[in-house]
mmCIF file of C-alpha atoms and ligand atoms in Angstrom:
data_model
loop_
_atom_site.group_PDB
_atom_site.id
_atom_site.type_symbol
_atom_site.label_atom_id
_atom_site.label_comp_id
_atom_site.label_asym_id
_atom_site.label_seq_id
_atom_site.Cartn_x
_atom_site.Cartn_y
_atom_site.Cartn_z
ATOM 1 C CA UNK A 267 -53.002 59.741 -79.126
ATOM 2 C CA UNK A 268 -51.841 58.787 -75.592
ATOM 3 C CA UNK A 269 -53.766 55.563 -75.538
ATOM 4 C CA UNK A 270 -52.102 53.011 -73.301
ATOM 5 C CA UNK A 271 -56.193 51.170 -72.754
ATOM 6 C CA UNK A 272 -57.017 51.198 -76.436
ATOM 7 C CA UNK A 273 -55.051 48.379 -78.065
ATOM 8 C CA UNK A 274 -54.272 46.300 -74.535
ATOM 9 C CA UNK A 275 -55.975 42.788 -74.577
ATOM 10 C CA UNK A 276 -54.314 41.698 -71.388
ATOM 11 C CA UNK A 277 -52.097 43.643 -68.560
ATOM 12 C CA UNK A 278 -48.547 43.088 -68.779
ATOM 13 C CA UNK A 279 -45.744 44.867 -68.463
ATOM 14 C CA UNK A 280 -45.388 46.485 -71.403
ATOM 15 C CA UNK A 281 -49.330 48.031 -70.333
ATOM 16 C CA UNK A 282 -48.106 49.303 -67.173
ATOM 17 C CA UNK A 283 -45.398 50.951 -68.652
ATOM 18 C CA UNK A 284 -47.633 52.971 -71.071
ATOM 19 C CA UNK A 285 -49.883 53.837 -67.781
ATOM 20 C CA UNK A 286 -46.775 55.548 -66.399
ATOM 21 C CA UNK A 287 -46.238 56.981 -70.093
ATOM 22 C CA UNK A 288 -49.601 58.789 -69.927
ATOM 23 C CA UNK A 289 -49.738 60.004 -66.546
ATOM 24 C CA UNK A 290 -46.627 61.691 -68.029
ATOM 25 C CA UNK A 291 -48.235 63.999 -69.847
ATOM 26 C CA UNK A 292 -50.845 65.952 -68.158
ATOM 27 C CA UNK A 293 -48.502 67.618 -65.513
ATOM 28 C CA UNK A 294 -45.627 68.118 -67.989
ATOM 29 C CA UNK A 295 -47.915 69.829 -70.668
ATOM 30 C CA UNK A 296 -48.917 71.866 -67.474
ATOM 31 C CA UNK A 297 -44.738 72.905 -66.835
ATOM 32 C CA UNK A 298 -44.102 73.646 -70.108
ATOM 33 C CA UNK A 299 -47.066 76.005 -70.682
ATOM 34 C CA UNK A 300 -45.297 77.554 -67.817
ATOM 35 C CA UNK A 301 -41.645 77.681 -68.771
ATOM 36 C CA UNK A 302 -42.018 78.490 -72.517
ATOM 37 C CA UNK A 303 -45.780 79.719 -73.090
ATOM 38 C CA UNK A 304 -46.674 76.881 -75.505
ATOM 39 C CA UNK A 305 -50.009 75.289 -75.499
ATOM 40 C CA UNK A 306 -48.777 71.180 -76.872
ATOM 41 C CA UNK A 307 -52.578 70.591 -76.672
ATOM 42 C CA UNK A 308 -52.910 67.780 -74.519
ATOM 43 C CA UNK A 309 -56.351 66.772 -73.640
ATOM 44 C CA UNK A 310 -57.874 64.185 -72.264
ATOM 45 C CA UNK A 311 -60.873 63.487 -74.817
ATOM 46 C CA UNK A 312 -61.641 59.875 -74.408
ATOM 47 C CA UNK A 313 -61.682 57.292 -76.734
ATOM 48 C CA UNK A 314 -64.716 55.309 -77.940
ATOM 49 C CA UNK A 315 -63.473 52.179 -79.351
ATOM 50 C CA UNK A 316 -66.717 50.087 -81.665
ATOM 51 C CA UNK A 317 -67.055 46.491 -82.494
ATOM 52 C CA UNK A 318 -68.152 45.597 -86.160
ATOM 53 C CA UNK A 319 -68.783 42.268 -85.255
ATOM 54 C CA UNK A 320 -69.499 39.584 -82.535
ATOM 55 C CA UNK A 321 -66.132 38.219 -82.280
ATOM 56 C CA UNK A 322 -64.888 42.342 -82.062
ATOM 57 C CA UNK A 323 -67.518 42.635 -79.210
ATOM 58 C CA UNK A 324 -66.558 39.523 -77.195
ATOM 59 C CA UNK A 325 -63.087 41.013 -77.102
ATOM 60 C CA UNK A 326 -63.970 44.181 -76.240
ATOM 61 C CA UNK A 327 -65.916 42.607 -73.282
ATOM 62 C CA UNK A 328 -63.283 41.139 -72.280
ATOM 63 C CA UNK A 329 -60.920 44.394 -72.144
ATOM 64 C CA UNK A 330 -63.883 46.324 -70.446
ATOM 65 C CA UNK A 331 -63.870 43.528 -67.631
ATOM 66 C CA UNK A 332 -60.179 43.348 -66.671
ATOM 67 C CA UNK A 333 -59.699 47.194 -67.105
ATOM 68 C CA UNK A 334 -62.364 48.403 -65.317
ATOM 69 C CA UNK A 335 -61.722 45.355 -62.364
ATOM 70 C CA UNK A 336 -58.220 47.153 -62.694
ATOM 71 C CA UNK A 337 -59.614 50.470 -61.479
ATOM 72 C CA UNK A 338 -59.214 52.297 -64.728
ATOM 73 C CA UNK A 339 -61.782 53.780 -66.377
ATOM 74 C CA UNK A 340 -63.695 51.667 -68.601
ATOM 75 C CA UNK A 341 -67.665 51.549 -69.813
ATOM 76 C CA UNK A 342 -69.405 49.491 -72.118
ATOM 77 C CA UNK A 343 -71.954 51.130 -74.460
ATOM 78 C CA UNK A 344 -74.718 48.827 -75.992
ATOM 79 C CA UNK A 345 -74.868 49.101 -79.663
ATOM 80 C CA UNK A 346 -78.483 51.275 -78.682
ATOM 81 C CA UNK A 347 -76.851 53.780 -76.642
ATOM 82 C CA UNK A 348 -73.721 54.531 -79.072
ATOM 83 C CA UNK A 349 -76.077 57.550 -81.145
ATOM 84 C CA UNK A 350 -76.416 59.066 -78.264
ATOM 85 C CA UNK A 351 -72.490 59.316 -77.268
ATOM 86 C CA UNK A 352 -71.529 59.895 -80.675
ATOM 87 C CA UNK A 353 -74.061 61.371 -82.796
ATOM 88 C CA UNK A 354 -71.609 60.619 -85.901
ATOM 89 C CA UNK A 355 -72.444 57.054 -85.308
ATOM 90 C CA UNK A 356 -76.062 57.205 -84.901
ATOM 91 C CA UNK A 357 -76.660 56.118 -88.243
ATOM 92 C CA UNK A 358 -75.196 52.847 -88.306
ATOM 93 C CA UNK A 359 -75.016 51.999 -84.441
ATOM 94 C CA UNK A 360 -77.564 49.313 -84.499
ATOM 95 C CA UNK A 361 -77.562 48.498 -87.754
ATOM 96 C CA UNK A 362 -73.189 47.876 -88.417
ATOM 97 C CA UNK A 363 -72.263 48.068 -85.096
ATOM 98 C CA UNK A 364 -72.335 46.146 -81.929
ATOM 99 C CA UNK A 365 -71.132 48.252 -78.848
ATOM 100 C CA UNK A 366 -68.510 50.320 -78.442
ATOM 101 C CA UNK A 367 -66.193 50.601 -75.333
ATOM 102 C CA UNK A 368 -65.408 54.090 -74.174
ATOM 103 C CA UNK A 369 -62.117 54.665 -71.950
ATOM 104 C CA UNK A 370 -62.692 58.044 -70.826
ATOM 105 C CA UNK A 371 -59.429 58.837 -69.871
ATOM 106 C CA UNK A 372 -57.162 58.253 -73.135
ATOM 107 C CA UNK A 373 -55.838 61.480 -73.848
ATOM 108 C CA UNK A 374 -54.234 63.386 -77.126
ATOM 109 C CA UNK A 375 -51.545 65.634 -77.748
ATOM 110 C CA UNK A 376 -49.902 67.639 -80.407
ATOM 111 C CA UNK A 377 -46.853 66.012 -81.410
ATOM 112 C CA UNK A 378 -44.877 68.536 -83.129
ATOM 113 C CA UNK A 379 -46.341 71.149 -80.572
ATOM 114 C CA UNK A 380 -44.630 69.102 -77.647
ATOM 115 C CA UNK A 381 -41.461 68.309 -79.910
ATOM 116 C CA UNK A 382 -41.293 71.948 -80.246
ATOM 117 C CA UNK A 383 -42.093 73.022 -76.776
ATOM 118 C CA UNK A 384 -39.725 70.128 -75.323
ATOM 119 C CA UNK A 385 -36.473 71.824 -77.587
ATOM 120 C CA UNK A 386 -37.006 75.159 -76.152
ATOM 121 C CA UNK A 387 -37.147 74.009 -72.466
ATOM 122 C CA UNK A 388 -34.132 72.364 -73.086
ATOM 123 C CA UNK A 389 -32.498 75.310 -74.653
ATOM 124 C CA UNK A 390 -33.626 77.232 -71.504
ATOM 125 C CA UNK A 391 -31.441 74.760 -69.069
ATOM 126 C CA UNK A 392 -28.538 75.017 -71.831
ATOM 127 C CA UNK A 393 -29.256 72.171 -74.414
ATOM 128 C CA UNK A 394 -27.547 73.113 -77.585
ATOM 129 C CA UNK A 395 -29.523 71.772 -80.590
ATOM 130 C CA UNK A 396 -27.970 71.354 -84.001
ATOM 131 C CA UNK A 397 -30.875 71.177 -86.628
ATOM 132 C CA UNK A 398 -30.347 70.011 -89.809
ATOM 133 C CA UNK A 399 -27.060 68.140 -88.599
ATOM 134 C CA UNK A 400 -26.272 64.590 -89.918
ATOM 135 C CA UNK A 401 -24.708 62.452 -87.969
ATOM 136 C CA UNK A 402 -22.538 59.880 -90.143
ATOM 137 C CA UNK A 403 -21.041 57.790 -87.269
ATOM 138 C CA UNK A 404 -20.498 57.226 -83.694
ATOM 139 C CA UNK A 405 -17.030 57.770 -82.111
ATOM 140 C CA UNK A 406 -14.858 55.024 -80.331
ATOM 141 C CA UNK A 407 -12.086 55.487 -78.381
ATOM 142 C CA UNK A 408 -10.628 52.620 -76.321
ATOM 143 C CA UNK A 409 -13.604 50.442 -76.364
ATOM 144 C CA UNK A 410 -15.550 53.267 -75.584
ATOM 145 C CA UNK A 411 -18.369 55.351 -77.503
ATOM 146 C CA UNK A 412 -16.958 59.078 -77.140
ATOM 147 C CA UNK A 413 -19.205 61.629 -79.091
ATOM 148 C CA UNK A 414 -21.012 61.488 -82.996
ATOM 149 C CA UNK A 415 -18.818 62.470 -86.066
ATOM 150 C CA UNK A 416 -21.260 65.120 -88.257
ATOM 151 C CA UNK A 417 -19.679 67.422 -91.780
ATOM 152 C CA UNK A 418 -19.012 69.962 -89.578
ATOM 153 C CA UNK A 419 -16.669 68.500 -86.929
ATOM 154 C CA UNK A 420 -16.689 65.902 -84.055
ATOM 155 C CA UNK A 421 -18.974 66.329 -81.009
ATOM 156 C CA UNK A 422 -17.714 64.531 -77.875
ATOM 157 C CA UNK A 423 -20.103 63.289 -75.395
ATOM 158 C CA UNK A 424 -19.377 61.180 -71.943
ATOM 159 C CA UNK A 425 -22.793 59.063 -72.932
ATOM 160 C CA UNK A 426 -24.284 58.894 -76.394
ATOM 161 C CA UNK A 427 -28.427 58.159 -76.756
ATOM 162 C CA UNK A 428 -29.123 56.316 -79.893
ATOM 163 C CA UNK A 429 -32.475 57.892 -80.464
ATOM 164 C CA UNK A 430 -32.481 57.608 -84.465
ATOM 165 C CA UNK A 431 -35.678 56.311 -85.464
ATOM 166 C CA UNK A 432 -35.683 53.642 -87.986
ATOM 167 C CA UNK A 433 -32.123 54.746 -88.975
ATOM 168 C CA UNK A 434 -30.679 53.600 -85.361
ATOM 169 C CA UNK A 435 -29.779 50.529 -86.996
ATOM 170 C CA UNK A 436 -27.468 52.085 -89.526
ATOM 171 C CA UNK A 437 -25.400 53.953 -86.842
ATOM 172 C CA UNK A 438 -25.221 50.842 -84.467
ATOM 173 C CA UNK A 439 -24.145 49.019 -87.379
ATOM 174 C CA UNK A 440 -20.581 51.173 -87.930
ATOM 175 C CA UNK A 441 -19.357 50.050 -84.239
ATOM 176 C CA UNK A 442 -20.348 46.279 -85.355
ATOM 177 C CA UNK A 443 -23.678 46.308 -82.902
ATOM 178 C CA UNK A 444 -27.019 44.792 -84.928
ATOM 179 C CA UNK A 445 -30.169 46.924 -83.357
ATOM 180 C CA UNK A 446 -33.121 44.966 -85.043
ATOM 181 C CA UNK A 447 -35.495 48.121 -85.826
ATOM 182 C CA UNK A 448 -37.666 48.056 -88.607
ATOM 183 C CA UNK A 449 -39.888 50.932 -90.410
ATOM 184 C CA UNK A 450 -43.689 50.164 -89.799
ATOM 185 C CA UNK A 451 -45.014 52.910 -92.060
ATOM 186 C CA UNK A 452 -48.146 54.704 -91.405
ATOM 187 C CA UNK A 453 -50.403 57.071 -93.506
ATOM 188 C CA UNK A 454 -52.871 59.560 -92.281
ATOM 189 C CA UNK A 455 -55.277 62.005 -93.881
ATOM 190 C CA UNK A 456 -56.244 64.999 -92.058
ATOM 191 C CA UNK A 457 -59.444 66.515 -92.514
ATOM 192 C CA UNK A 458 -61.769 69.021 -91.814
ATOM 193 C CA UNK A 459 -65.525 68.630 -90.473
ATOM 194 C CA UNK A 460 -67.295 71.658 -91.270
ATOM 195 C CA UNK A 461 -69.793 71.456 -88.437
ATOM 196 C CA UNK A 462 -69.759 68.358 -88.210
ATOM 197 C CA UNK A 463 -66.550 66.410 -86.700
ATOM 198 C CA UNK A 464 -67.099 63.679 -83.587
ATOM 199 C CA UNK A 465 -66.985 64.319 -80.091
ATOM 200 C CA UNK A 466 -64.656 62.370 -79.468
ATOM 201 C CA UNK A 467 -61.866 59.668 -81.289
ATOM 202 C CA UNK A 468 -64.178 56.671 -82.377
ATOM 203 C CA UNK A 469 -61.999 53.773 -83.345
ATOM 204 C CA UNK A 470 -62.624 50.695 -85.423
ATOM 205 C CA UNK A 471 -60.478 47.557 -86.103
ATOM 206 C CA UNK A 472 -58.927 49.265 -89.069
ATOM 207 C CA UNK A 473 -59.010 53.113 -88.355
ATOM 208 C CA UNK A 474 -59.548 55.950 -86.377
ATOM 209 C CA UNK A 475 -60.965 59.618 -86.489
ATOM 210 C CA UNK A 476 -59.429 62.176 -83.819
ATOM 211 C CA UNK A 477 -60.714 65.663 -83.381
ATOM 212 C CA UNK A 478 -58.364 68.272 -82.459
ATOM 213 C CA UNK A 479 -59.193 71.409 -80.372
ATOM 214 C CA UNK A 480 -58.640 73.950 -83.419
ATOM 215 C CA UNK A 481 -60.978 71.463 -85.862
ATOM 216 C CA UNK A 482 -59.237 68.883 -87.746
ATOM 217 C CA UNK A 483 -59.684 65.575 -87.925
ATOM 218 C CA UNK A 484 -56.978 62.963 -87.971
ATOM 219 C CA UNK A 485 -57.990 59.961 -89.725
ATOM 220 C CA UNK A 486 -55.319 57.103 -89.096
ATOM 221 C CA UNK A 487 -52.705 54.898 -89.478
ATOM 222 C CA UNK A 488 -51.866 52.027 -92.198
ATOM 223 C CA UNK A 489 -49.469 49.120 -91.074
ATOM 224 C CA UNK A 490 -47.184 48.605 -93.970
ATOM 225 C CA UNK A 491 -44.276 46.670 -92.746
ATOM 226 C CA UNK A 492 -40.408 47.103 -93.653
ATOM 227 C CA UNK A 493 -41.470 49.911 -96.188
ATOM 228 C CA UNK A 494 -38.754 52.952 -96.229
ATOM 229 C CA UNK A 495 -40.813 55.561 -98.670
ATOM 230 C CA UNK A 496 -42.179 58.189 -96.135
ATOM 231 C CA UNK A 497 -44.922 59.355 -98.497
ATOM 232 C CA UNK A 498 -48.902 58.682 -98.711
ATOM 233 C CA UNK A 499 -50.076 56.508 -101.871
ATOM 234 C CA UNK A 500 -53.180 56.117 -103.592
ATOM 235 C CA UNK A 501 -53.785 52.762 -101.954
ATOM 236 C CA UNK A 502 -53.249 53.744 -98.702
ATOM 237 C CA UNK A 503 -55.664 56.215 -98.613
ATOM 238 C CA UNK A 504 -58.184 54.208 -100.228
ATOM 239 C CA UNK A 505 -57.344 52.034 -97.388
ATOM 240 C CA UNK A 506 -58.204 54.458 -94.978
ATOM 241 C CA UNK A 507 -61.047 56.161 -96.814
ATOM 242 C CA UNK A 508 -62.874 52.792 -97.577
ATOM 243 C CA UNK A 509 -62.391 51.962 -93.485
ATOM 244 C CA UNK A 510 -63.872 55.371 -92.238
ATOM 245 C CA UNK A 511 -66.571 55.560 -94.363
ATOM 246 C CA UNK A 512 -67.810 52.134 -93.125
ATOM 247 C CA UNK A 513 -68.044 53.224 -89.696
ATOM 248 C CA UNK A 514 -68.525 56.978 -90.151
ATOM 249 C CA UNK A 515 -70.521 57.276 -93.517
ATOM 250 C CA UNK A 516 -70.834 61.584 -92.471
ATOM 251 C CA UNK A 517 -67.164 61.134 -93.109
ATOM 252 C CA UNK A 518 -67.816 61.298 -96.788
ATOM 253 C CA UNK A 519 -68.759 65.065 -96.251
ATOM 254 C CA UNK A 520 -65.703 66.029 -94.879
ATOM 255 C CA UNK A 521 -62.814 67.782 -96.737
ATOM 256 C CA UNK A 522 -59.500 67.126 -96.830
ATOM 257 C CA UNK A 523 -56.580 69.245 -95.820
ATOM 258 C CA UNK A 524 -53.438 67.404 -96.152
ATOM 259 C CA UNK A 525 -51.938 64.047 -96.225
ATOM 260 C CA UNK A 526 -48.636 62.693 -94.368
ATOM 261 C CA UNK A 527 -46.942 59.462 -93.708
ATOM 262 C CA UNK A 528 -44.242 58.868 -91.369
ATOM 263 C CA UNK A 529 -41.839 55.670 -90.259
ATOM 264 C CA UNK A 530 -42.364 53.852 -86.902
ATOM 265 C CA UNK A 531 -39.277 52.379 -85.491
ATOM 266 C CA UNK A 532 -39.991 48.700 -84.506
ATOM 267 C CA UNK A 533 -38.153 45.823 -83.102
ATOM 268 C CA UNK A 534 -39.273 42.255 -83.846
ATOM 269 C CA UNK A 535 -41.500 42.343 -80.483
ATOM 270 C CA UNK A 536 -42.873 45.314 -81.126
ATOM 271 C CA UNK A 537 -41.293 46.728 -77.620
ATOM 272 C CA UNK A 538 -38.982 49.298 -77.193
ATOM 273 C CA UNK A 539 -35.524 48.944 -76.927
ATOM 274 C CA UNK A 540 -34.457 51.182 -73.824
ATOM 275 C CA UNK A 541 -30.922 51.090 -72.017
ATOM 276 C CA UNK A 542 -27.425 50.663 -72.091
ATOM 277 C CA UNK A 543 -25.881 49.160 -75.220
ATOM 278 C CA UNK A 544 -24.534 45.576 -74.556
ATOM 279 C CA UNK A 545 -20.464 46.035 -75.136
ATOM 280 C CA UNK A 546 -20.814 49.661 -76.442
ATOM 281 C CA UNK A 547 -19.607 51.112 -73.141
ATOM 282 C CA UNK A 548 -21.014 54.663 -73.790
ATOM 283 C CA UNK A 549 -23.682 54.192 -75.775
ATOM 284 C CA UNK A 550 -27.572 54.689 -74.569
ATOM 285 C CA UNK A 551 -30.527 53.376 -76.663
ATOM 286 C CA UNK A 552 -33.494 54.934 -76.856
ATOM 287 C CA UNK A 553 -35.494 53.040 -79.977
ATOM 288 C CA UNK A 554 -38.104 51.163 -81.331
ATOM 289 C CA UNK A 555 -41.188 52.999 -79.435
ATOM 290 C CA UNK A 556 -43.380 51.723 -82.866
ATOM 291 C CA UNK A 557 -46.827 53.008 -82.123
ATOM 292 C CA UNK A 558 -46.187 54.284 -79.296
ATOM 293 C CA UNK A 559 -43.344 57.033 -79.178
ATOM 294 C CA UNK A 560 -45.391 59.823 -78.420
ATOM 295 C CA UNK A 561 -46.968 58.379 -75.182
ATOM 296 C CA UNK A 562 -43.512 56.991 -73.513
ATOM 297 C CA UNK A 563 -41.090 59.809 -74.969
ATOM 298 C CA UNK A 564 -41.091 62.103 -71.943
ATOM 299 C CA UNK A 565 -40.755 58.747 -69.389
ATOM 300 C CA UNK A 566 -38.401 57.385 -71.802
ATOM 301 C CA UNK A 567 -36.784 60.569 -71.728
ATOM 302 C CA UNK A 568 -36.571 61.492 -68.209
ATOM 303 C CA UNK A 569 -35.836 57.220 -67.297
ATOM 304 C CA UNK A 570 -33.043 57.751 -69.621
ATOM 305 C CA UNK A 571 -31.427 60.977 -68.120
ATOM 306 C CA UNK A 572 -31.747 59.055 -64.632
ATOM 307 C CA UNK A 573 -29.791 56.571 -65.998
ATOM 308 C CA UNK A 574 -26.966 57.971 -67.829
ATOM 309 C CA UNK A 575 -26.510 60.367 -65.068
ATOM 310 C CA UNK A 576 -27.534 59.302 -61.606
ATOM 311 C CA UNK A 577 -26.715 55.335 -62.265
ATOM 312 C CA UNK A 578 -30.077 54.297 -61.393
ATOM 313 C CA UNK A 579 -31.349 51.047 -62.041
ATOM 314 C CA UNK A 580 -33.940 49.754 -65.338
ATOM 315 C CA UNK A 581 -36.732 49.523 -62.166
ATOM 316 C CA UNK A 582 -40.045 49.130 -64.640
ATOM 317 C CA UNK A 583 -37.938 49.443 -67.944
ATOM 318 C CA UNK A 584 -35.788 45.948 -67.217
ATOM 319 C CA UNK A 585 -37.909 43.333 -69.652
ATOM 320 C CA UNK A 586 -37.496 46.203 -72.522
ATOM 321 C CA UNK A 587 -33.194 46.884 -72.495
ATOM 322 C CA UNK A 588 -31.209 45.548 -75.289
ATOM 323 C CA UNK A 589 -30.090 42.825 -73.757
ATOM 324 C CA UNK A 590 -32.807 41.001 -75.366
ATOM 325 C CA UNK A 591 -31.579 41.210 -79.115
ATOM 326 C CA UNK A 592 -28.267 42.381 -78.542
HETATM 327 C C1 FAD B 793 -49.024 57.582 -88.732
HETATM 328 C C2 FAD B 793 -48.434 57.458 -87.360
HETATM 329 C C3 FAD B 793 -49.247 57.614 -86.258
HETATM 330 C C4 FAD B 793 -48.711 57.521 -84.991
HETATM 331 N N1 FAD B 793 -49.545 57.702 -83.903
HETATM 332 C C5 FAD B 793 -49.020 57.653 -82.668
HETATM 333 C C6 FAD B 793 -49.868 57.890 -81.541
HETATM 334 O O1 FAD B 793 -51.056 58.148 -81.685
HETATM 335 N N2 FAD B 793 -49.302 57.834 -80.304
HETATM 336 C C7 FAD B 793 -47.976 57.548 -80.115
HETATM 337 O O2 FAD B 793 -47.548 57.510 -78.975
HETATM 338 N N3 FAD B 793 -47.165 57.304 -81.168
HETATM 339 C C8 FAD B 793 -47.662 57.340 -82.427
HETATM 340 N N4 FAD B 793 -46.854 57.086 -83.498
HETATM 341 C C9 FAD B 793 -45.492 56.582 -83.269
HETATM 342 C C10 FAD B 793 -44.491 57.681 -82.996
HETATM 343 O O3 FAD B 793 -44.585 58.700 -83.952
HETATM 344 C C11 FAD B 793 -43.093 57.060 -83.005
HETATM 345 O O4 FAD B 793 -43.021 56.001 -82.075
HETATM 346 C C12 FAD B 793 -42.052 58.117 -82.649
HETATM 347 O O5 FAD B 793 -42.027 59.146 -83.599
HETATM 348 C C13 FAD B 793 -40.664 57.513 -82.536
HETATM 349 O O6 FAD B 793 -39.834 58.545 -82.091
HETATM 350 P P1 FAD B 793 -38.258 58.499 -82.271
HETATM 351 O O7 FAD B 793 -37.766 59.822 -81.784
HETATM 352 O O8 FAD B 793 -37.705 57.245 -81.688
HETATM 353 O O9 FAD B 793 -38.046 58.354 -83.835
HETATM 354 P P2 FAD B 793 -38.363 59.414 -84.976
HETATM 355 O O10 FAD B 793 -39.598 60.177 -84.658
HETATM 356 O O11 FAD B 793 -38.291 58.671 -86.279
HETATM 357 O O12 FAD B 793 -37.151 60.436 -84.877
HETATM 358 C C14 FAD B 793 -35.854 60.037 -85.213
HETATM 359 C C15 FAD B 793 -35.102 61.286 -85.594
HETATM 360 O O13 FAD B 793 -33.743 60.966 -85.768
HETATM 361 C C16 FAD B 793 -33.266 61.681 -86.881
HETATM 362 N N5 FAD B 793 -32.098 60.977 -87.415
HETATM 363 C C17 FAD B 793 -32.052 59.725 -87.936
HETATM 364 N N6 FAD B 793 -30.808 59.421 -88.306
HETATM 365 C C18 FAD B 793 -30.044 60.508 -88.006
HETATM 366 C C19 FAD B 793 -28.661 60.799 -88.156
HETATM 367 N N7 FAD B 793 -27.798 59.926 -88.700
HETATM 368 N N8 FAD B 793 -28.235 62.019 -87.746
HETATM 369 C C20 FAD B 793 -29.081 62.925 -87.202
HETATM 370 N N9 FAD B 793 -30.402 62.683 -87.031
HETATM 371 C C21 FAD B 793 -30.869 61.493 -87.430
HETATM 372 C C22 FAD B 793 -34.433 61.695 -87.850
HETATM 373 O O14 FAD B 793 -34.303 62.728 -88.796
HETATM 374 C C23 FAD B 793 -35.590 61.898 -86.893
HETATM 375 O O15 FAD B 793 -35.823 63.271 -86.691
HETATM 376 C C24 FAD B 793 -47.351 57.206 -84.801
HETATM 377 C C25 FAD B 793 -46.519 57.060 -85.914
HETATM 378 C C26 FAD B 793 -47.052 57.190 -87.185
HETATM 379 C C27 FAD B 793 -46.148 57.042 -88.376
#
């Protein structure tokens, strides 16, 4: 999902940043439909977050006031009216839940789609990309971070990016730099609605359902902190079965296609960690994007090229650089 509105109980800085992140992505999907043909799916579908409870629906209140006094598009749906917006829900609006908040323009993409569409437009302008190539450590040469050492030889570099994942840490680590990244591990199921799939991503405290243009259904994410195993368990699941099911008993009809987990890279604050290495002349880091690295990778991305190669200054990305940690 590109949901900056979703999860934001107040504006700051980090919440303008992921506005910037999303408004990304509708012009870029356009371009690279263009340049290489590929469709990364990006849509903006809405999303329709519920309360379960009265505490859930004060806060909700609250985000529809200040976002929607912001400009952005926000509306509150009484618990009465949710059926009608989502007939998935129409079951249990009145009775479980007690109004919903839709943000109509939170958007979706598909991930490996872009991943995939992003590698051949930079093959186009010349990128060479080495798949399936380890690096084992970063090069240093006079104080200076020179290229990545991998099996098959040395690749020099007049600016490294540190984009790693949760593994960042362990390549900062061999030129004596601590990046605090954690793994925040997530588990999804994806499913299939046979007729019947919602309208549009509903989203409850502990879950949510996404429908895709070609028919699945993502149901996601656990939170399981500091946990390095990249694959689903039972409990997990159950987690995320038991959570749907309460808010979208239909659920229980669909079928299941696949299961996957995967590791979010997160610092202590939960914000990225974007910008020049403190003392690793050289080196760029790009890290840490937890829930998020889907929405700010192409501004990330394109903030970061500006940087290494045009000198420009951290403008919105200054309270997120390294300098915080580091
Ligand atoms: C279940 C789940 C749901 C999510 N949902 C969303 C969402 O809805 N919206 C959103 O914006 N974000 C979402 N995220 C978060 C998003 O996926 C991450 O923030 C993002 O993948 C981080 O990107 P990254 O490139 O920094 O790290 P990664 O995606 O982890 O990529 C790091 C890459 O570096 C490679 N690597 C590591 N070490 C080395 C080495 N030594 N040599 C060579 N290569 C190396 C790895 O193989 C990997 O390919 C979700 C994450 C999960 C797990």
């Amino acid at each position: 999902m590109l949901a900056p509105q979703v999860e934001a109980p107040f504006a700051d800085p980090f919440f303008e940043l992921a506005l910037l992140g999303r408004a990304e992505h509708g012009p870029l999907a356009e371009r690279l439909l263009d340049e290489v043909g590929l469709d990364v799916e990006y849509r903006a579908t809405g999303i329709l977050r519920v309360a379960r409870t009265e505490a859930e629906r004060a806060d909700l209140q609250r985000q529809y006031r200040w976002q929607s006094a912001r400009g952005l598009a926000a509306e509150w749906v009484d618990s009465d009216d949710l059926g009608r917006r989502e007939p998935l829900l129409s079951g249990v609006a009145g009775r479980l839940l007690a109004g919903g908040l839709w943000l109509a323009d939170e958007g979706q993409v598909r991930s490996p789609r872009l991943v995939q569409a992003l590698a051949l437009a930079a093959a186009q302008r010349g990128a060479r990309i080495m798949e399936g190539t380890w690096v084992v450590r970063l090069c240093v040469s006079g104080g200076r971070v020179t290229g990545v050492q991998t099996p098959s030889g040395t690749v020099g570099a007049d600016s490294v990016v540190l984009a790693a994942g949760v593994w960042s840490p362990d390549l900062a680590r061999g030129i004596d730099l601590e990046v605090p990244v954690q793994p925040v591990k997530g588990q999804v199921v994806s499913l299939r609605g046979l007729g019947k799939r919602p309208r549009q991503v509903i989203w409850s405290g502990e879950c949510y359902l996404v429908p895709r243009p070609d028919g699945e259904v993502v149901l996601g994410a656990t939170e399981e902190e500091g946990n390095y195993d990249a694959r689903p368990t039972l409990a997990g699941l159950h987690r995320l079965t038991e959570a749907a099911l309460e808010v979208v008993p239909a659920a229980g009809g669909f079928v299941v296609d696949g299961v996957w987990a995967g590791l979010r890279p997160a610092a202590p604050d939960r914000y990225p960690i974007i910008g020049w290495a403190p003392g690793g002349e050289g080196l760029f880091l790009a890290t840490a994007h937890y829930r998020n690295g889907v929405l700010l990778g192409p501004l990330t991305g394109r903030h970061g090229a500006d940087r290494i190669l045009a000198g420009t200054p951290p403008g919105e990305f200054a309270p997120f650089g390294p300098d915080r940690f580091i």
